[in-house]
PDB file of C-alpha atoms and ligand atoms in Angstrom:
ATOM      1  CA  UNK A   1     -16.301 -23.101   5.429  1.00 65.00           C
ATOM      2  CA  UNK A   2     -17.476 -21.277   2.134  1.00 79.00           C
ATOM      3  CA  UNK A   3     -16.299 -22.794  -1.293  1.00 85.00           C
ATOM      4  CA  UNK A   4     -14.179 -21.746  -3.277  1.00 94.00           C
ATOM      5  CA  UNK A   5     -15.805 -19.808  -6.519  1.00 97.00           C
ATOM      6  CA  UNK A   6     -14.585 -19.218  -9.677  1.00 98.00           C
ATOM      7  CA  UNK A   7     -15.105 -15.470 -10.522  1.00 98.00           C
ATOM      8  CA  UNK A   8     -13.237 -15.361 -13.666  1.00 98.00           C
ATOM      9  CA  UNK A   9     -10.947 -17.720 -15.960  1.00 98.00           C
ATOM     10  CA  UNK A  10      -8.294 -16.420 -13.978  1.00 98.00           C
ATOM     11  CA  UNK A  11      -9.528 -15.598 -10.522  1.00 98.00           C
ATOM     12  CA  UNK A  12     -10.973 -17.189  -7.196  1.00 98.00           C
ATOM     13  CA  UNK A  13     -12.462 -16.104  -4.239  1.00 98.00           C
ATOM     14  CA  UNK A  14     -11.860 -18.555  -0.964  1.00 97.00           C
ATOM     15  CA  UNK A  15     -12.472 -18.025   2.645  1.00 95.00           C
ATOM     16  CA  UNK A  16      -9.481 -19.590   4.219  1.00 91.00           C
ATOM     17  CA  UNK A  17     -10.936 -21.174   7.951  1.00 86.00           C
ATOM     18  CA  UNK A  18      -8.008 -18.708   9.629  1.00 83.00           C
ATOM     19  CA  UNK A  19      -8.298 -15.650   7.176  1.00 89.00           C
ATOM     20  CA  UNK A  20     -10.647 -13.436   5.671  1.00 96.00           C
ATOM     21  CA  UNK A  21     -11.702 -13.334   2.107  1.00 97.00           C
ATOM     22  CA  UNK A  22      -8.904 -14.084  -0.177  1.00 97.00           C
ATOM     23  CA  UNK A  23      -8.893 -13.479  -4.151  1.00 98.00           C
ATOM     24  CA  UNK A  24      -6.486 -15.726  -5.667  1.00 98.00           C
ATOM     25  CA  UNK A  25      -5.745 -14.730  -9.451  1.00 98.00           C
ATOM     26  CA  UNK A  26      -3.219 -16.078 -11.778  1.00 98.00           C
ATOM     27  CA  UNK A  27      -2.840 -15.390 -15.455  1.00 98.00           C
ATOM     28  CA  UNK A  28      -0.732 -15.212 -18.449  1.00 98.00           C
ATOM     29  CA  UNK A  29       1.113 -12.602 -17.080  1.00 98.00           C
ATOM     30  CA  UNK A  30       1.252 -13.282 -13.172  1.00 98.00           C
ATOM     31  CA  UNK A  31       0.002 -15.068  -9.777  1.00 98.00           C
ATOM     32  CA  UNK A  32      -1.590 -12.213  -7.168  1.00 98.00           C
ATOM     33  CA  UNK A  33      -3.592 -12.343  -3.678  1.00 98.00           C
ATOM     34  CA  UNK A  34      -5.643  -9.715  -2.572  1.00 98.00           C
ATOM     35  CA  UNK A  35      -7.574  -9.764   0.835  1.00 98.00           C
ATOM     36  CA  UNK A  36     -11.003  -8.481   0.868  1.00 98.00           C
ATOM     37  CA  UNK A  37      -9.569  -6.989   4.421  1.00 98.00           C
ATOM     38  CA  UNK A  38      -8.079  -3.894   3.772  1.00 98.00           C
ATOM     39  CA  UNK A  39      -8.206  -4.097  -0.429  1.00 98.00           C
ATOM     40  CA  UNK A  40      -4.853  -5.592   0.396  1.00 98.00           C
ATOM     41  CA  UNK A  41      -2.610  -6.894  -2.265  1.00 98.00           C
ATOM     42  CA  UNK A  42      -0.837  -9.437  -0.392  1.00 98.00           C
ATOM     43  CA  UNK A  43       1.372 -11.107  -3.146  1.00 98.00           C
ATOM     44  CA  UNK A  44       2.455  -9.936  -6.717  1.00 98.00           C
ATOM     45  CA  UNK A  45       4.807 -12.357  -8.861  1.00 98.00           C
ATOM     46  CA  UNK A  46       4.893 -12.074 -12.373  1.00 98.00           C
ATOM     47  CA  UNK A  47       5.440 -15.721 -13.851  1.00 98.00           C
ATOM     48  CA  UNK A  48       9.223 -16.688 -14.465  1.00 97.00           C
ATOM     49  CA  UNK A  49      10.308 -13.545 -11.975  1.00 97.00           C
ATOM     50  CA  UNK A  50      11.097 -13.198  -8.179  1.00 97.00           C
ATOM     51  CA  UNK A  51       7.810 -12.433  -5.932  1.00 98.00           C
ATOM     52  CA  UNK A  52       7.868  -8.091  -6.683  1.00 98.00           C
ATOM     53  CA  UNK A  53       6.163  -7.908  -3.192  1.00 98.00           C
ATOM     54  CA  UNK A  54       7.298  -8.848   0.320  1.00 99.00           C
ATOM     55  CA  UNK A  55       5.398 -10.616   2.903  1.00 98.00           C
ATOM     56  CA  UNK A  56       5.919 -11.070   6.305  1.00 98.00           C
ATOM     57  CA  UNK A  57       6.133 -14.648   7.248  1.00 98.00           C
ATOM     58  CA  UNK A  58       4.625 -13.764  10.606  1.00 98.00           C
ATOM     59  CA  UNK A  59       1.808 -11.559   9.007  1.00 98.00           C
ATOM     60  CA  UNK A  60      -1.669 -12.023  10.765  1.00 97.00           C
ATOM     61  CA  UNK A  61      -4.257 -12.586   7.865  1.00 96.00           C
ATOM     62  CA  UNK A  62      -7.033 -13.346  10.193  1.00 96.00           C
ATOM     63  CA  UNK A  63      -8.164  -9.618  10.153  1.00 97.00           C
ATOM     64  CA  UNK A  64      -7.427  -9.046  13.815  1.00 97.00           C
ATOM     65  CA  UNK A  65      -4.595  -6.350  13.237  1.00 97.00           C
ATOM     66  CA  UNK A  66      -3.381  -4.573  10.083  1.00 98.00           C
ATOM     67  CA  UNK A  67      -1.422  -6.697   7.382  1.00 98.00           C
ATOM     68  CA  UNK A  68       2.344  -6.198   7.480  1.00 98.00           C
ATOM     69  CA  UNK A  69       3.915  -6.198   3.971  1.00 98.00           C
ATOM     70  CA  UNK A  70       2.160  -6.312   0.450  1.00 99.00           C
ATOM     71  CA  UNK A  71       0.223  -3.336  -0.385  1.00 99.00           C
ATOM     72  CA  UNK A  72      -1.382  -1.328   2.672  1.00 98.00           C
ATOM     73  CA  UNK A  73      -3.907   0.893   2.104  1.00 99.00           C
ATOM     74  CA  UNK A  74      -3.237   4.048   4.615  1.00 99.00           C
ATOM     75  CA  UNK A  75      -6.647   6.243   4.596  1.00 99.00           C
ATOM     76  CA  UNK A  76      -7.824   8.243   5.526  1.00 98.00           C
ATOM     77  CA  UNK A  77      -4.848   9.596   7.382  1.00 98.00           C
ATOM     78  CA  UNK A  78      -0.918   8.752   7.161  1.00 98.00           C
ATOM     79  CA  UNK A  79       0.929   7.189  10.243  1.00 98.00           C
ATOM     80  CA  UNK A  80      -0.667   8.852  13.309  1.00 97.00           C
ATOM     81  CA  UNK A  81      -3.912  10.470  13.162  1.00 97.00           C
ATOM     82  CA  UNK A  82      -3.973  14.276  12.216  1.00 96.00           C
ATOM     83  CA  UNK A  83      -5.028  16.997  15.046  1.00 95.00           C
ATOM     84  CA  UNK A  84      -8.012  17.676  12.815  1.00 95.00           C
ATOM     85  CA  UNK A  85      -9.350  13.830  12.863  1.00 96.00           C
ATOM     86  CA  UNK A  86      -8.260  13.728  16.578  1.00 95.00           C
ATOM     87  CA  UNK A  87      -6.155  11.506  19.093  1.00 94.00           C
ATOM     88  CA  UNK A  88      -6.360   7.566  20.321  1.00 94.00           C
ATOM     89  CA  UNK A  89      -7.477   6.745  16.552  1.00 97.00           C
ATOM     90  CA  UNK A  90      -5.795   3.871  14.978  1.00 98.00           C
ATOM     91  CA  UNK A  91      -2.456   4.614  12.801  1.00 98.00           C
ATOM     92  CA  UNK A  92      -2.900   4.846   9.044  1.00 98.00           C
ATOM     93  CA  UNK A  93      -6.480   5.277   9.531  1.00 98.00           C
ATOM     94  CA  UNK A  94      -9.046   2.416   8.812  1.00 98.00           C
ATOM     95  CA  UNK A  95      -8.927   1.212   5.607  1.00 98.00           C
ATOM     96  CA  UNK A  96      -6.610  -1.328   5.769  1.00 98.00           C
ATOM     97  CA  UNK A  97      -8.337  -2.867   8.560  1.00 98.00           C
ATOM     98  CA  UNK A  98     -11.865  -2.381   6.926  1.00 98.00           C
ATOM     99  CA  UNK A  99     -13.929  -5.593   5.024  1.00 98.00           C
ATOM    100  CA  UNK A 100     -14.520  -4.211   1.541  1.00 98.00           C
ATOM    101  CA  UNK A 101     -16.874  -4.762  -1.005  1.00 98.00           C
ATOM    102  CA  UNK A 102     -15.636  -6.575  -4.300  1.00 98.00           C
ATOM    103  CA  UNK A 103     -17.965  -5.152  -6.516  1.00 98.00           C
ATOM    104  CA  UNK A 104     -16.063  -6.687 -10.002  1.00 97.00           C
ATOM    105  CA  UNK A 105     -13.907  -9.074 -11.930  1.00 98.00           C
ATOM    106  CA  UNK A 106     -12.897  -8.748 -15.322  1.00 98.00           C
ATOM    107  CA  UNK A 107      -9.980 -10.576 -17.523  1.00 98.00           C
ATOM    108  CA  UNK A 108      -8.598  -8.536 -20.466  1.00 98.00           C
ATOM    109  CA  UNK A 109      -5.493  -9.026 -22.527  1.00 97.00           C
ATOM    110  CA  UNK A 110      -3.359  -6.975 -20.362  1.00 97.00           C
ATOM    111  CA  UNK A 111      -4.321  -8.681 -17.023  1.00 98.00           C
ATOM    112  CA  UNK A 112      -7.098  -9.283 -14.568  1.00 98.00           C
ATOM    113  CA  UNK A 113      -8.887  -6.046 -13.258  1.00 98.00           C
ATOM    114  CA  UNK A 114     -10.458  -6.492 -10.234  1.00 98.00           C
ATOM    115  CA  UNK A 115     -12.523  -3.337  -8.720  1.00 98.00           C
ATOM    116  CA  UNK A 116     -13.238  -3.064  -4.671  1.00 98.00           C
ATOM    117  CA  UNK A 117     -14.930  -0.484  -2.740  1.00 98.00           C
ATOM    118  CA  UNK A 118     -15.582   0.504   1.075  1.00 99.00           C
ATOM    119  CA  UNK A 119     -18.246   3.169   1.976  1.00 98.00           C
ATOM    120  CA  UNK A 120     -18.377   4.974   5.064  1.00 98.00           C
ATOM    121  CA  UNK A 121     -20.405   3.031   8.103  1.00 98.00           C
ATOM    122  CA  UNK A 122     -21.793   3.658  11.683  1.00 98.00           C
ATOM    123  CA  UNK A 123     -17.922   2.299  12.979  1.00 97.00           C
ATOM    124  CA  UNK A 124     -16.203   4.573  10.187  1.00 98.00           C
ATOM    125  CA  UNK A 125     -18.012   7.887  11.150  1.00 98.00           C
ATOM    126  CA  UNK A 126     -17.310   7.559  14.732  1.00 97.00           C
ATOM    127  CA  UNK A 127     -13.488   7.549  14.121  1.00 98.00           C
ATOM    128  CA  UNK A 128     -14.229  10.039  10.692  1.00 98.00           C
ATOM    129  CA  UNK A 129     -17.164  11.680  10.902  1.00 97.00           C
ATOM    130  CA  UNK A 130     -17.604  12.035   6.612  1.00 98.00           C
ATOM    131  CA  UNK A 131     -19.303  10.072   4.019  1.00 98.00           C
ATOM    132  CA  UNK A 132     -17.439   9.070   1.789  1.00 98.00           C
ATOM    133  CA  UNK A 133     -17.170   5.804  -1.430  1.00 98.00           C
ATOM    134  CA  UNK A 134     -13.156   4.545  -1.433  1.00 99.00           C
ATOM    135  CA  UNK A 135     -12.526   2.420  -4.410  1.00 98.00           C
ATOM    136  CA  UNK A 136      -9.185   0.650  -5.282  1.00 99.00           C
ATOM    137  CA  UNK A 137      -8.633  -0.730  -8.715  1.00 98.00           C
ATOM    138  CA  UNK A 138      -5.868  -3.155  -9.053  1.00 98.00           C
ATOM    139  CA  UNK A 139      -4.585  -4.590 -12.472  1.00 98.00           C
ATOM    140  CA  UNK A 140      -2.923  -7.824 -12.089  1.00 98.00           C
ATOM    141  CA  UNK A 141      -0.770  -8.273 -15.139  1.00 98.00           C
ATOM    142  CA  UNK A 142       2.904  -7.585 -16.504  1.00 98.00           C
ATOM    143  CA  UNK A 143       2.686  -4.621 -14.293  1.00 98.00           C
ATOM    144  CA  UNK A 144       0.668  -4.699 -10.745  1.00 98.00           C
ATOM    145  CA  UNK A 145      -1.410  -1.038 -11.432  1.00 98.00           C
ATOM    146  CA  UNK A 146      -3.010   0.457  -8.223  1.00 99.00           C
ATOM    147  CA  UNK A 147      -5.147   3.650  -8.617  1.00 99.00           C
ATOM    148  CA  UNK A 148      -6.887   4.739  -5.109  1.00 99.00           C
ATOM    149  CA  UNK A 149      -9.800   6.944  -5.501  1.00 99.00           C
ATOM    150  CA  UNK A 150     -11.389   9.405  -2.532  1.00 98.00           C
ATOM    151  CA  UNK A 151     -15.329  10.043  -3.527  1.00 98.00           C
ATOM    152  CA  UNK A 152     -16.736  12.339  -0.913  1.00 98.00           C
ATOM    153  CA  UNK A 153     -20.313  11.853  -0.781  1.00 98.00           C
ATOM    154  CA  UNK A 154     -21.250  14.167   1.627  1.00 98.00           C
ATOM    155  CA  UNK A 155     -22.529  17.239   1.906  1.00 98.00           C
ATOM    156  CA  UNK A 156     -19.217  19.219   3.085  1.00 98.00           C
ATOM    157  CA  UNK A 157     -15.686  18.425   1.884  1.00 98.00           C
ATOM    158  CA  UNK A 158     -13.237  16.276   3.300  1.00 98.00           C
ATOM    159  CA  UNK A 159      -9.674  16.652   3.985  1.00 98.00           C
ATOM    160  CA  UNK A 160      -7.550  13.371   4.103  1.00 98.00           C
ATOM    161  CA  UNK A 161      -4.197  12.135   3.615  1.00 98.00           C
ATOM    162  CA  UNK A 162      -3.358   8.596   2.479  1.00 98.00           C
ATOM    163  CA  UNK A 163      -0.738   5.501   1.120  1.00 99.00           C
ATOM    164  CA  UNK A 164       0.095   2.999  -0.900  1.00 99.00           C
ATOM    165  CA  UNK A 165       2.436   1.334   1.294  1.00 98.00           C
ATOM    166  CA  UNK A 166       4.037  -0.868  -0.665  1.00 99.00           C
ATOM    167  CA  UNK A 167       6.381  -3.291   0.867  1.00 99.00           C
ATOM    168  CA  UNK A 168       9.122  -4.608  -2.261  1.00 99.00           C
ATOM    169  CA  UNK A 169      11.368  -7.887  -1.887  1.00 98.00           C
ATOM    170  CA  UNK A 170      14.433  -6.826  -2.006  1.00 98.00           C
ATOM    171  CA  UNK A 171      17.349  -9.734  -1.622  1.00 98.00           C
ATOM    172  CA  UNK A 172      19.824  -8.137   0.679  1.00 98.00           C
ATOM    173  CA  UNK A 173      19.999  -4.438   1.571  1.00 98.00           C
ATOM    174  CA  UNK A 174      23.253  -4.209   0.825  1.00 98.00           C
ATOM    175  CA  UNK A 175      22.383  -4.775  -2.840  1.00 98.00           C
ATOM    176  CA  UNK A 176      19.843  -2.088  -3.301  1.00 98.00           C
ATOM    177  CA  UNK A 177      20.060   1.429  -4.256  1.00 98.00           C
ATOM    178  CA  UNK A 178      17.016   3.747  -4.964  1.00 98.00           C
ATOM    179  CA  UNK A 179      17.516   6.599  -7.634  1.00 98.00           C
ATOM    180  CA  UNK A 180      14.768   8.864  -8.543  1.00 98.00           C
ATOM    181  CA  UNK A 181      13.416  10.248  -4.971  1.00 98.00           C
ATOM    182  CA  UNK A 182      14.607  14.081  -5.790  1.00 98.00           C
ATOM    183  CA  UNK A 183      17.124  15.839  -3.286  1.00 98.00           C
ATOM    184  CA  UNK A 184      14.912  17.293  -0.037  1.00 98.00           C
ATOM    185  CA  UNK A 185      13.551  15.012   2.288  1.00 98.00           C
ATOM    186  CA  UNK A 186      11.956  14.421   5.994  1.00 98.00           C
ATOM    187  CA  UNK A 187      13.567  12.653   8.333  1.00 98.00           C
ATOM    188  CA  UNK A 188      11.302  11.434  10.717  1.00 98.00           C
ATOM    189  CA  UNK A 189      13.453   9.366  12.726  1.00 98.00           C
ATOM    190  CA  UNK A 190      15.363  12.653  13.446  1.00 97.00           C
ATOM    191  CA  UNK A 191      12.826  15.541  12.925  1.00 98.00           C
ATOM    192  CA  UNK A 192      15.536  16.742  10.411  1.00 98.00           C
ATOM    193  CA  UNK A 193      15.325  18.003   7.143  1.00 98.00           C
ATOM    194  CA  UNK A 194      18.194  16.131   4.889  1.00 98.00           C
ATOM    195  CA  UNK A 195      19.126  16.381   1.257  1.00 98.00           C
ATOM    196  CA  UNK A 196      19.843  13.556  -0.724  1.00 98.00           C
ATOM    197  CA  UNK A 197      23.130  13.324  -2.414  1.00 96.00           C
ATOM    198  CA  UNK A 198      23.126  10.272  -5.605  1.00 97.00           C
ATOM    199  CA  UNK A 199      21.318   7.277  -5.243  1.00 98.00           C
ATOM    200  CA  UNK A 200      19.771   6.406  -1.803  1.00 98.00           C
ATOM    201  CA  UNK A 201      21.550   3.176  -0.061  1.00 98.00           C
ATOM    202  CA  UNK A 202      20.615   0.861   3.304  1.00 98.00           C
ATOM    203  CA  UNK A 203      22.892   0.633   6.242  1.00 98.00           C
ATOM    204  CA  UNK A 204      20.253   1.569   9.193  1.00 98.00           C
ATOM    205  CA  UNK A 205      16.839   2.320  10.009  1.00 98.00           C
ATOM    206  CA  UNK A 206      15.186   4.864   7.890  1.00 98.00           C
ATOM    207  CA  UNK A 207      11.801   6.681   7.532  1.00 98.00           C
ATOM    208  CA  UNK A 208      11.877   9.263   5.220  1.00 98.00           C
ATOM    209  CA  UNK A 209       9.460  11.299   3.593  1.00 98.00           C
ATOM    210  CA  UNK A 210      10.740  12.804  -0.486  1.00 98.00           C
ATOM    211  CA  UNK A 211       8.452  15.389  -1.060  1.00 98.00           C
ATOM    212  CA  UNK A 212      10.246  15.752  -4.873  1.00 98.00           C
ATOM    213  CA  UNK A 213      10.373  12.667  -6.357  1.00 98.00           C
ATOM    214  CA  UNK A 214      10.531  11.474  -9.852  1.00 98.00           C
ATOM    215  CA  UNK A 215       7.089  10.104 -10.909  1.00 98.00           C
ATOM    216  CA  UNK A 216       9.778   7.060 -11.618  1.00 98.00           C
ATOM    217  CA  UNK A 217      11.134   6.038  -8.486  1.00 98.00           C
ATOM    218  CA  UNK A 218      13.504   2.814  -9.091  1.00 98.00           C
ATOM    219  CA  UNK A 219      14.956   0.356  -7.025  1.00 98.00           C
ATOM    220  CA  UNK A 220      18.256  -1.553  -7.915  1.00 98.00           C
ATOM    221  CA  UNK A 221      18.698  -4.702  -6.395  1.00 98.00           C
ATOM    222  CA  UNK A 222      21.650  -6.395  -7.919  1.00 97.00           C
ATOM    223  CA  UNK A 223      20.341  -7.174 -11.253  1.00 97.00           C
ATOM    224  CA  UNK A 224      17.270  -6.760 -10.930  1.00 98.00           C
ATOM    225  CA  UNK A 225      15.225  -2.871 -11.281  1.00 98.00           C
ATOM    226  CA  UNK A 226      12.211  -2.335  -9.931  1.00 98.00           C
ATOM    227  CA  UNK A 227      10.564   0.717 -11.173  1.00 98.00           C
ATOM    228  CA  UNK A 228       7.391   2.406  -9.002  1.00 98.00           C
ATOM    229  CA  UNK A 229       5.660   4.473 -11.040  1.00 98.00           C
ATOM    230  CA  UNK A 230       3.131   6.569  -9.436  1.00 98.00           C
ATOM    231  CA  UNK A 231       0.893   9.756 -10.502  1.00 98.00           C
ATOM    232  CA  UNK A 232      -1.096  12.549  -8.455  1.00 98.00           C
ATOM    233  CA  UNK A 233       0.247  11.802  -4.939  1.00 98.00           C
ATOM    234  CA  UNK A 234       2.733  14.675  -3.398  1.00 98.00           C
ATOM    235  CA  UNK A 235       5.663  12.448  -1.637  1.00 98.00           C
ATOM    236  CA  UNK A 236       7.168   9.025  -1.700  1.00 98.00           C
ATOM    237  CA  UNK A 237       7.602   7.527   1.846  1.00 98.00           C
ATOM    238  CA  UNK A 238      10.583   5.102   2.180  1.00 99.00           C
ATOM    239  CA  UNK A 239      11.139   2.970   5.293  1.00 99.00           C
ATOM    240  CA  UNK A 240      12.922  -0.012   6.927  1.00 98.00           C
ATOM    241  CA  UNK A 241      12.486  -0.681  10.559  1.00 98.00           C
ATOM    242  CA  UNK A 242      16.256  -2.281  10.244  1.00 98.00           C
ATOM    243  CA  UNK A 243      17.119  -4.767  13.234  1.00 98.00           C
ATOM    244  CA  UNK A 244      15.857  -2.782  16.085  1.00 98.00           C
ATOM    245  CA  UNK A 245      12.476  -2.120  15.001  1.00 98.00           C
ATOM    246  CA  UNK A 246      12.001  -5.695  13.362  1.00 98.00           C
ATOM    247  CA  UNK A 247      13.089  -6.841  16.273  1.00 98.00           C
ATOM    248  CA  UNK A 248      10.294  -4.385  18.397  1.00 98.00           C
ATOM    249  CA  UNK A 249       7.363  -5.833  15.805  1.00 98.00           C
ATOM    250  CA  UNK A 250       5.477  -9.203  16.573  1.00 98.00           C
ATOM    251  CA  UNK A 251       4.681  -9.504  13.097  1.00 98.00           C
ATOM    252  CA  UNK A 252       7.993  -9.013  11.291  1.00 98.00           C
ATOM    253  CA  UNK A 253      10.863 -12.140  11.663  1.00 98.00           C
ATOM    254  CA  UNK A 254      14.136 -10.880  13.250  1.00 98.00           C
ATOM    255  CA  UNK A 255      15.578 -10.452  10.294  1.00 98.00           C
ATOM    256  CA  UNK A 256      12.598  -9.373   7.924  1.00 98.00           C
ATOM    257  CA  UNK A 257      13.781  -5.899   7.614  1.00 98.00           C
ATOM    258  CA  UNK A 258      16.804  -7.319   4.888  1.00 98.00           C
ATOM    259  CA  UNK A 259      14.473  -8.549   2.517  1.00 98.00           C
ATOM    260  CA  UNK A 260      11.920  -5.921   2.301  1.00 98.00           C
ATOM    261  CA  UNK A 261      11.814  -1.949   1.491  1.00 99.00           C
ATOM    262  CA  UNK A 262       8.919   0.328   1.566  1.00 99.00           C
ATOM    263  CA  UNK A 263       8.681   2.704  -1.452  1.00 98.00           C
ATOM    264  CA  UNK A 264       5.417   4.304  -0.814  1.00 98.00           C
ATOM    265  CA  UNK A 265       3.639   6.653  -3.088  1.00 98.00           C
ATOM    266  CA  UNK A 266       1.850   9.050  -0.402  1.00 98.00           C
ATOM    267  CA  UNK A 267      -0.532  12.088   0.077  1.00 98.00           C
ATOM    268  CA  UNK A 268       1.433  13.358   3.677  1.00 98.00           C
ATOM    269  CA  UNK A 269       1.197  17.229   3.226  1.00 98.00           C
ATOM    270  CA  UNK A 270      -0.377  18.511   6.574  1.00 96.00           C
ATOM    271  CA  UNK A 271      -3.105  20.168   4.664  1.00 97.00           C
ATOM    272  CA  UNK A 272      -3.653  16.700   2.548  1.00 98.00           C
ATOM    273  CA  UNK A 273      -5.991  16.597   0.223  1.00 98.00           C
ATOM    274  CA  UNK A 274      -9.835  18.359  -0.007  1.00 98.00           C
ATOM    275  CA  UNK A 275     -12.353  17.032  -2.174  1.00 98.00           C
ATOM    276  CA  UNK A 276     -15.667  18.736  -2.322  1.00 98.00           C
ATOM    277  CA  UNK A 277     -18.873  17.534  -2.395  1.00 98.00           C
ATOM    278  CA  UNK A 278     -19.680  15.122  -5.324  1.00 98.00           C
ATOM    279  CA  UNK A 279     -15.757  15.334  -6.538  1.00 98.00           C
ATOM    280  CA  UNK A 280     -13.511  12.918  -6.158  1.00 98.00           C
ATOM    281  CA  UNK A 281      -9.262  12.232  -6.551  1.00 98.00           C
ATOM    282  CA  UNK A 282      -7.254   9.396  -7.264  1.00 98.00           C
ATOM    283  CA  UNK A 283      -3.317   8.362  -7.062  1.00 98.00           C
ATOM    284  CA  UNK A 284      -1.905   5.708  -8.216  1.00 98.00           C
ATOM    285  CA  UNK A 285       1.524   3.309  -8.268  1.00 98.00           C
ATOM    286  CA  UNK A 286       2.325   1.380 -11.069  1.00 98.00           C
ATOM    287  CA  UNK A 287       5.368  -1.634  -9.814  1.00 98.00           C
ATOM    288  CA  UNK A 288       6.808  -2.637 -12.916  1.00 98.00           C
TER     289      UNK A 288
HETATM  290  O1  TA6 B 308       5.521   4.472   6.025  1.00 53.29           O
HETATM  291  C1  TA6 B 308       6.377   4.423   7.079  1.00 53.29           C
HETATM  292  C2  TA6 B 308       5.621   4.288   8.377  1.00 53.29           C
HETATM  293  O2  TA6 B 308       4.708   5.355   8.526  1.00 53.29           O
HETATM  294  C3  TA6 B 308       6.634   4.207   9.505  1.00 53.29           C
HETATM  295  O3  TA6 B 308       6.682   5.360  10.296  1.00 53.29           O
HETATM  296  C4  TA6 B 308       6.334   2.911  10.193  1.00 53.29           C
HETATM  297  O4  TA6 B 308       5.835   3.001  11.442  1.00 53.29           O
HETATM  298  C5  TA6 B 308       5.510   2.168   9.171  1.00 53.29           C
HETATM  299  O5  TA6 B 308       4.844   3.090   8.390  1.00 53.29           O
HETATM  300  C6  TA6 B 308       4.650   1.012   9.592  1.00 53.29           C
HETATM  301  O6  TA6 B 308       3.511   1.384  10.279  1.00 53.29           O
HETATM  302  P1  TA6 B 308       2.581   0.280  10.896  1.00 53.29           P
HETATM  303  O7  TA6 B 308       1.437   1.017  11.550  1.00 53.29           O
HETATM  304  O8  TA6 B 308       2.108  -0.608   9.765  1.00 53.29           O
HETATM  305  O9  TA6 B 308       3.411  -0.516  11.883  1.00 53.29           O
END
């Protein structure tokens, strides 16, 4: 087994014996892990406060499957692939289940930056055939700040959709309501379009797609707000598998689905997004 380094003041890297890379970071402000599988934010807690991010207890952090809860990255594609990328490819693309590259570490007054990347490979280009440079940076301080940037280094553009799926603790459904996500949504449980009347509440499954949210999309729970901020992305995704689909998921307890809620700032428009050659876009969410 690898030792543990110190990167920073404020930040390790270990290699757990059952896991992959882990960066463990706690400062003034708050305790964070992020996997170096998938650029995955696994935990977010600012010091004093409730954990702002929801884990599965059964996750698999071996690197075997995709994470579930924390921060997935979906890339380049959104829930199943796209007819242009093709069937039998994985869902949410490959990102989250792709070994990045830390390539910094930095602590400033505001927090700890830390700056990963993933670049396309033999494996990538046989499920995508682009080049391409992903790079998340993730600010770890009184806010978590995620800003996911496409780089298409090819020599033809690239079309891609993608997620920040973030999975939020929440301490009961029955105590949450979510204002903020705009009137007209998707429902893809149903195939129906729906229209959202006051704030959004959680009595079943749900897996909706708010294509005119509020840049501020917050999340009452009790006392507590939790605001998700997010910029340059075209929808918010919001699911909960409820009891069913918990139940259907070897990763997710029973009864995970009442303490967690995806709010997910998202690029799902069928045409997604094209960057050209040598141009690049980000998104970003901002929990607060
Ligand atoms: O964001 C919602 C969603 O696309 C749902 O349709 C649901 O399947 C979920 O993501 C989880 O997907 P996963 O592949 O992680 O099981």
């Amino acid at each position: 087994m690898q030792p543990t380094r110190t990167l920073t003041a404020h930040c390790t890297l270990s290699h757990p014996a059952d896991g992959q890379p882990l960066l463990t970071i706690n400062n003034e402000h708050a305790k964070a892990e992020i996997s170096l599988f998938g650029a995955h934010v696994l935990r977010y807690q600012r010091h004093g406060e409730p954990a702002s991010l929801w884990l599965s207890d059964k996750a698999v952090l071996d690197g075997s499957k995709p994470i579930r809860g924390g921060i997935p990255l979906c890339w380049p594609w959104f829930g199943p692939a796209p007819a242009r990328v093709g069937s039998g490819k994985p869902a949410h693309g490959f990102a989250r289940t792709s070994l990045w590259t830390l390539d910094g570490v930095s602590d400033h007054g505001d927090g700890t930056l830390v700056h990963l990347s993933l670049r396309d490979t033999d494996a990538s280009r046989a499920l995508w055939p682009h080049a391409f440079e992903l790079e998340l940076d993730v600010l770890v301080g009184k806010e978590l700040s995620l800003v996911l940037t496409t780089r298409n280094t090819g020599k033809t553009p690239l079309t891609c959709n993608a997620a920040l799926h973030t999975y939020l603790q929440i301490s009961a459904p029955e105590a949450v309501s979510v204002t903020g996500l705009g009137e007209p949504y998707a429902d893809k449980l149903t195939g129906q379009d729906g229209q959202q009347q006051g704030a959004l509440t959680l009595s079943a499954a749900m897996d909706r797609i708010y294509r005119q949210a509020e840049a501020m999309v917050m999340v009452k729970d009790g006392d507590r707000t939790t605001k998700v901020v997010s910029g340059n992305h075209d929808s918010v995704v919001v699911w909960n598998p409820w009891a069913e689909g918990a139940t259907a998921m070897t990763d997710m307890s029973d009864d995970g689905y009442r303490t967690m809620l995806c709010v997910e700032a998202a690029i799902t428009a069928d045409a997604g997004i094209t960057v050209a050659p040598d141009e690049e876009h980000s998104f970003s969410t901002v929990i607060i």
